[in-house]
Amino acid sequence: MCRPRTDSTFYPVIYGAKPEDDWTSEEVWKACNPSLGITCTIEDLRIFCENAKSEVTEENIFKQLNLNMWVNNAVRWMKSIDWQNCAFPVNPERLKNRVCYGGLDLSSTDDITAFVLVFPPENMDDEDDKFQVLPYFWIPEEQHKARVKRKNSVYAEFVKLGLMQTTSGNAVNYSYIEKTIIELNSKYKIKEVAFDRWGANI
């Protein structure tokens, strides 16, 4: 059995940026890289940083490898601020009889079943006429209750707000999903539905 060894001559130091630090600041780079100019140059970091600013998939890689920052995921395709800027209210009633396209992702027990309708602009030349999205999400009622009891589910608030629905039983009720899609098709002009092959034979 290995025993811990105490060595007073060994002094470990970890340099890294804080979450609130500006990851594009050269002062932050210098604080996080005491060997800057020896193991890498400031010109190298400038190039890496410019790539990270223009290619969002490189941002977290830059933060992790050059600034020793903890990141939630290694790859992203859109900046969170750009995603937030896409938000605007959608009125389902004003979309009646509009052409749309659906996307279906089925699940069984633990995961979410999703059906999303995308309405393209009626006038592509009008910048104010945007793509509009109506999403629908379902989870099994029994699984939802179990998660709420364990107090490790954020779905309770989603269900309460009407952003997510539950289907009876401990597995997703596909008949209910099918009925909902048929009802939506009578309200909107669904041209096509793309789907994940998993579970598509039911």
Tab-separated table of C-alpha atoms in Angstrom:
chain	number	residue	atom	x	y	z
A	1	MET	CA	0.000	0.000	0.000
A	2	CYS	CA	1.398	3.372	-1.034
A	3	ARG	CA	1.704	5.992	1.669
A	4	PRO	CA	1.597	9.723	0.994
A	5	ARG	CA	5.014	11.338	0.958
A	6	THR	CA	5.688	14.790	2.337
A	7	ASP	CA	8.268	16.783	0.412
A	8	SER	CA	8.753	20.353	1.599
A	9	THR	CA	10.956	21.096	-1.423
A	10	PHE	CA	8.057	20.529	-3.838
A	11	TYR	CA	5.791	23.555	-4.265
A	12	PRO	CA	2.910	23.034	-6.714
A	13	VAL	CA	1.271	26.057	-8.309
A	14	ILE	CA	-1.641	26.096	-10.749
A	15	TYR	CA	-2.184	29.203	-12.829
A	16	GLY	CA	-5.599	29.788	-14.337
A	17	ALA	CA	-8.159	32.430	-15.202
A	18	LYS	CA	-11.307	33.009	-13.162
A	19	PRO	CA	-14.753	32.583	-14.776
A	20	GLU	CA	-15.307	36.336	-14.668
A	21	ASP	CA	-11.964	37.146	-16.317
A	22	ASP	CA	-11.882	38.446	-19.886
A	23	TRP	CA	-10.440	35.497	-21.794
A	24	THR	CA	-9.457	37.782	-24.696
A	25	SER	CA	-7.281	40.039	-22.506
A	26	GLU	CA	-3.526	39.761	-22.952
A	27	GLU	CA	-3.075	40.677	-19.292
A	28	VAL	CA	-5.086	37.588	-18.372
A	29	TRP	CA	-2.944	35.481	-20.707
A	30	LYS	CA	0.218	36.721	-18.995
A	31	ALA	CA	-1.181	35.998	-15.532
A	32	CYS	CA	-2.089	32.454	-16.558
A	33	ASN	CA	1.132	31.677	-18.447
A	34	PRO	CA	4.255	32.477	-16.401
A	35	SER	CA	6.340	30.786	-19.113
A	36	LEU	CA	4.925	33.041	-21.824
A	37	GLY	CA	7.729	33.895	-24.214
A	38	ILE	CA	9.495	30.614	-23.445
A	39	THR	CA	7.089	27.754	-24.101
A	40	CYS	CA	4.832	29.859	-26.325
A	41	THR	CA	4.798	33.393	-27.669
A	42	ILE	CA	2.266	36.169	-27.279
A	43	GLU	CA	1.926	36.158	-31.080
A	44	ASP	CA	0.843	32.502	-30.933
A	45	LEU	CA	-1.844	33.279	-28.358
A	46	ARG	CA	-3.064	36.219	-30.421
A	47	ILE	CA	-3.560	33.941	-33.421
A	48	PHE	CA	-5.269	31.278	-31.299
A	49	CYS	CA	-7.521	33.900	-29.723
A	50	GLU	CA	-8.579	35.390	-33.077
A	51	ASN	CA	-9.476	31.897	-34.285
A	52	ALA	CA	-11.480	31.308	-31.096
A	53	LYS	CA	-13.385	34.576	-31.515
A	54	SER	CA	-14.327	33.794	-35.109
A	55	GLU	CA	-14.894	30.044	-34.648
A	56	VAL	CA	-17.050	29.417	-31.594
A	57	THR	CA	-16.057	25.736	-31.524
A	58	GLU	CA	-12.500	26.866	-30.694
A	59	GLU	CA	-13.418	29.136	-27.774
A	60	ASN	CA	-13.587	26.501	-25.048
A	61	ILE	CA	-10.466	24.792	-26.389
A	62	PHE	CA	-8.581	28.094	-26.093
A	63	LYS	CA	-9.870	28.663	-22.552
A	64	GLN	CA	-9.030	25.162	-21.404
A	65	LEU	CA	-5.598	24.721	-22.967
A	66	ASN	CA	-4.240	28.257	-22.702
A	67	LEU	CA	-5.953	29.686	-19.625
A	68	ASN	CA	-6.536	26.513	-17.591
A	69	MET	CA	-10.219	27.355	-17.238
A	70	TRP	CA	-12.900	24.816	-16.370
A	71	VAL	CA	-15.484	24.678	-19.145
A	72	ASN	CA	-18.818	22.867	-19.329
A	73	ASN	CA	-18.261	21.382	-22.763
A	74	ALA	CA	-15.428	21.017	-25.212
A	75	VAL	CA	-17.311	22.006	-28.347
A	76	ARG	CA	-20.089	24.487	-29.044
A	77	TRP	CA	-21.461	25.657	-32.366
A	78	MET	CA	-23.113	28.898	-31.227
A	79	LYS	CA	-22.246	31.506	-28.636
A	80	SER	CA	-24.776	31.789	-25.819
A	81	ILE	CA	-25.215	35.521	-26.433
A	82	ASP	CA	-26.033	34.866	-30.099
A	83	TRP	CA	-28.542	32.232	-29.019
A	84	GLN	CA	-30.200	34.634	-26.579
A	85	ASN	CA	-30.427	37.308	-29.257
A	86	CYS	CA	-32.540	34.938	-31.372
A	87	ALA	CA	-35.365	34.972	-28.818
A	88	PHE	CA	-38.672	36.632	-29.674
A	89	PRO	CA	-42.319	35.845	-28.825
A	90	VAL	CA	-44.210	33.443	-31.103
A	91	ASN	CA	-48.018	33.484	-31.339
A	92	PRO	CA	-49.298	30.002	-32.320
A	93	GLU	CA	-52.687	31.380	-33.319
A	94	ARG	CA	-51.145	33.695	-35.908
A	95	LEU	CA	-49.430	30.696	-37.496
A	96	LYS	CA	-52.684	28.882	-38.347
A	97	ASN	CA	-52.746	27.466	-41.876
A	98	ARG	CA	-49.088	28.406	-42.348
A	99	VAL	CA	-46.719	26.008	-44.104
A	100	CYS	CA	-44.278	24.343	-41.710
A	101	TYR	CA	-41.918	21.401	-41.353
A	102	GLY	CA	-41.677	19.011	-38.423
A	103	GLY	CA	-38.872	17.224	-36.618
A	104	LEU	CA	-39.587	14.219	-34.381
A	105	ASP	CA	-37.249	12.653	-31.828
A	106	LEU	CA	-38.808	9.732	-29.953
A	107	SER	CA	-37.741	8.361	-26.591
A	108	SER	CA	-38.855	5.513	-24.352
A	109	THR	CA	-38.609	6.108	-20.602
A	110	ASP	CA	-35.886	8.399	-19.244
A	111	ASP	CA	-35.321	10.749	-22.162
A	112	ILE	CA	-37.497	13.496	-23.626
A	113	THR	CA	-39.688	12.999	-26.689
A	114	ALA	CA	-39.706	16.115	-28.836
A	115	PHE	CA	-41.711	17.317	-31.828
A	116	VAL	CA	-40.746	20.687	-33.266
A	117	LEU	CA	-42.479	22.687	-35.990
A	118	VAL	CA	-40.485	25.210	-38.008
A	119	PHE	CA	-42.330	27.887	-39.955
A	120	PRO	CA	-40.259	29.512	-42.733
A	121	PRO	CA	-40.791	33.198	-43.547
A	122	GLU	CA	-43.594	33.917	-45.990
A	123	ASN	CA	-41.520	36.724	-47.459
A	124	MET	CA	-37.814	35.890	-47.579
A	125	ASP	CA	-37.006	39.475	-48.593
A	126	ASP	CA	-38.524	40.872	-45.400
A	127	GLU	CA	-35.927	40.900	-42.599
A	128	ASP	CA	-38.688	41.177	-39.995
A	129	ASP	CA	-40.359	37.996	-41.288
A	130	LYS	CA	-38.309	35.405	-39.413
A	131	PHE	CA	-38.284	31.634	-39.044
A	132	GLN	CA	-40.613	30.728	-36.185
A	133	VAL	CA	-40.469	27.608	-34.037
A	134	LEU	CA	-43.115	25.768	-32.020
A	135	PRO	CA	-41.624	23.005	-29.834
A	136	TYR	CA	-43.520	20.257	-27.974
A	137	PHE	CA	-41.931	18.023	-25.320
A	138	TRP	CA	-43.185	14.954	-23.419
A	139	ILE	CA	-41.946	12.726	-20.608
A	140	PRO	CA	-43.638	9.703	-18.920
A	141	GLU	CA	-45.723	10.732	-15.918
A	142	GLU	CA	-44.441	7.991	-13.600
A	143	GLN	CA	-40.812	8.768	-14.425
A	144	HIS	CA	-41.528	12.437	-13.825
A	145	LYS	CA	-43.022	11.733	-10.393
A	146	ALA	CA	-40.011	9.609	-9.442
A	147	ARG	CA	-37.610	12.375	-10.410
A	148	VAL	CA	-39.560	14.962	-8.448
A	149	LYS	CA	-39.404	12.729	-5.359
A	150	ARG	CA	-35.630	12.447	-5.753
A	151	LYS	CA	-35.531	16.239	-6.077
A	152	ASN	CA	-33.101	16.026	-8.976
A	153	SER	CA	-35.431	17.080	-11.750
A	154	VAL	CA	-35.761	20.506	-13.339
A	155	TYR	CA	-38.688	19.185	-15.359
A	156	ALA	CA	-41.190	19.967	-12.604
A	157	GLU	CA	-40.959	23.685	-13.337
A	158	PHE	CA	-41.176	23.040	-17.080
A	159	VAL	CA	-44.361	20.993	-16.623
A	160	LYS	CA	-45.794	23.613	-14.262
A	161	LEU	CA	-45.193	26.349	-16.842
A	162	GLY	CA	-46.711	24.248	-19.618
A	163	LEU	CA	-43.409	24.004	-21.477
A	164	MET	CA	-43.471	20.219	-21.186
A	165	GLN	CA	-46.251	17.635	-20.946
A	166	THR	CA	-46.489	14.229	-19.297
A	167	THR	CA	-48.031	11.118	-20.810
A	168	SER	CA	-49.659	8.381	-18.727
A	169	GLY	CA	-47.602	5.403	-17.566
A	170	ASN	CA	-43.899	4.796	-17.046
A	171	ALA	CA	-43.021	4.992	-20.750
A	172	VAL	CA	-43.859	7.577	-23.396
A	173	ASN	CA	-47.367	7.063	-24.764
A	174	TYR	CA	-46.777	6.998	-28.518
A	175	SER	CA	-50.488	6.936	-29.291
A	176	TYR	CA	-50.865	10.263	-27.498
A	177	ILE	CA	-47.922	11.706	-29.432
A	178	GLU	CA	-49.416	10.514	-32.717
A	179	LYS	CA	-52.800	12.013	-31.853
A	180	THR	CA	-51.161	15.347	-30.996
A	181	ILE	CA	-49.284	15.446	-34.302
A	182	ILE	CA	-52.489	14.698	-36.230
A	183	GLU	CA	-54.236	17.536	-34.408
A	184	LEU	CA	-51.366	19.891	-35.193
A	185	ASN	CA	-51.546	18.868	-38.834
A	186	SER	CA	-55.191	19.964	-38.945
A	187	LYS	CA	-54.169	23.364	-37.575
A	188	TYR	CA	-50.975	23.933	-39.544
A	189	LYS	CA	-49.858	22.860	-43.020
A	190	ILE	CA	-47.150	20.349	-42.146
A	191	LYS	CA	-45.368	19.560	-45.416
A	192	GLU	CA	-42.827	17.048	-44.153
A	193	VAL	CA	-41.670	15.433	-40.915
A	194	ALA	CA	-38.035	14.444	-40.413
A	195	PHE	CA	-37.356	11.898	-37.678
A	196	ASP	CA	-34.643	10.089	-35.812
A	197	ARG	CA	-34.599	6.440	-36.940
A	198	TRP	CA	-34.552	5.227	-33.333
A	199	GLY	CA	-38.010	3.934	-32.456
A	200	ALA	CA	-39.420	5.043	-35.807
A	201	ASN	CA	-40.845	1.585	-36.513
A	202	ILE	CA	-43.543	1.900	-33.832
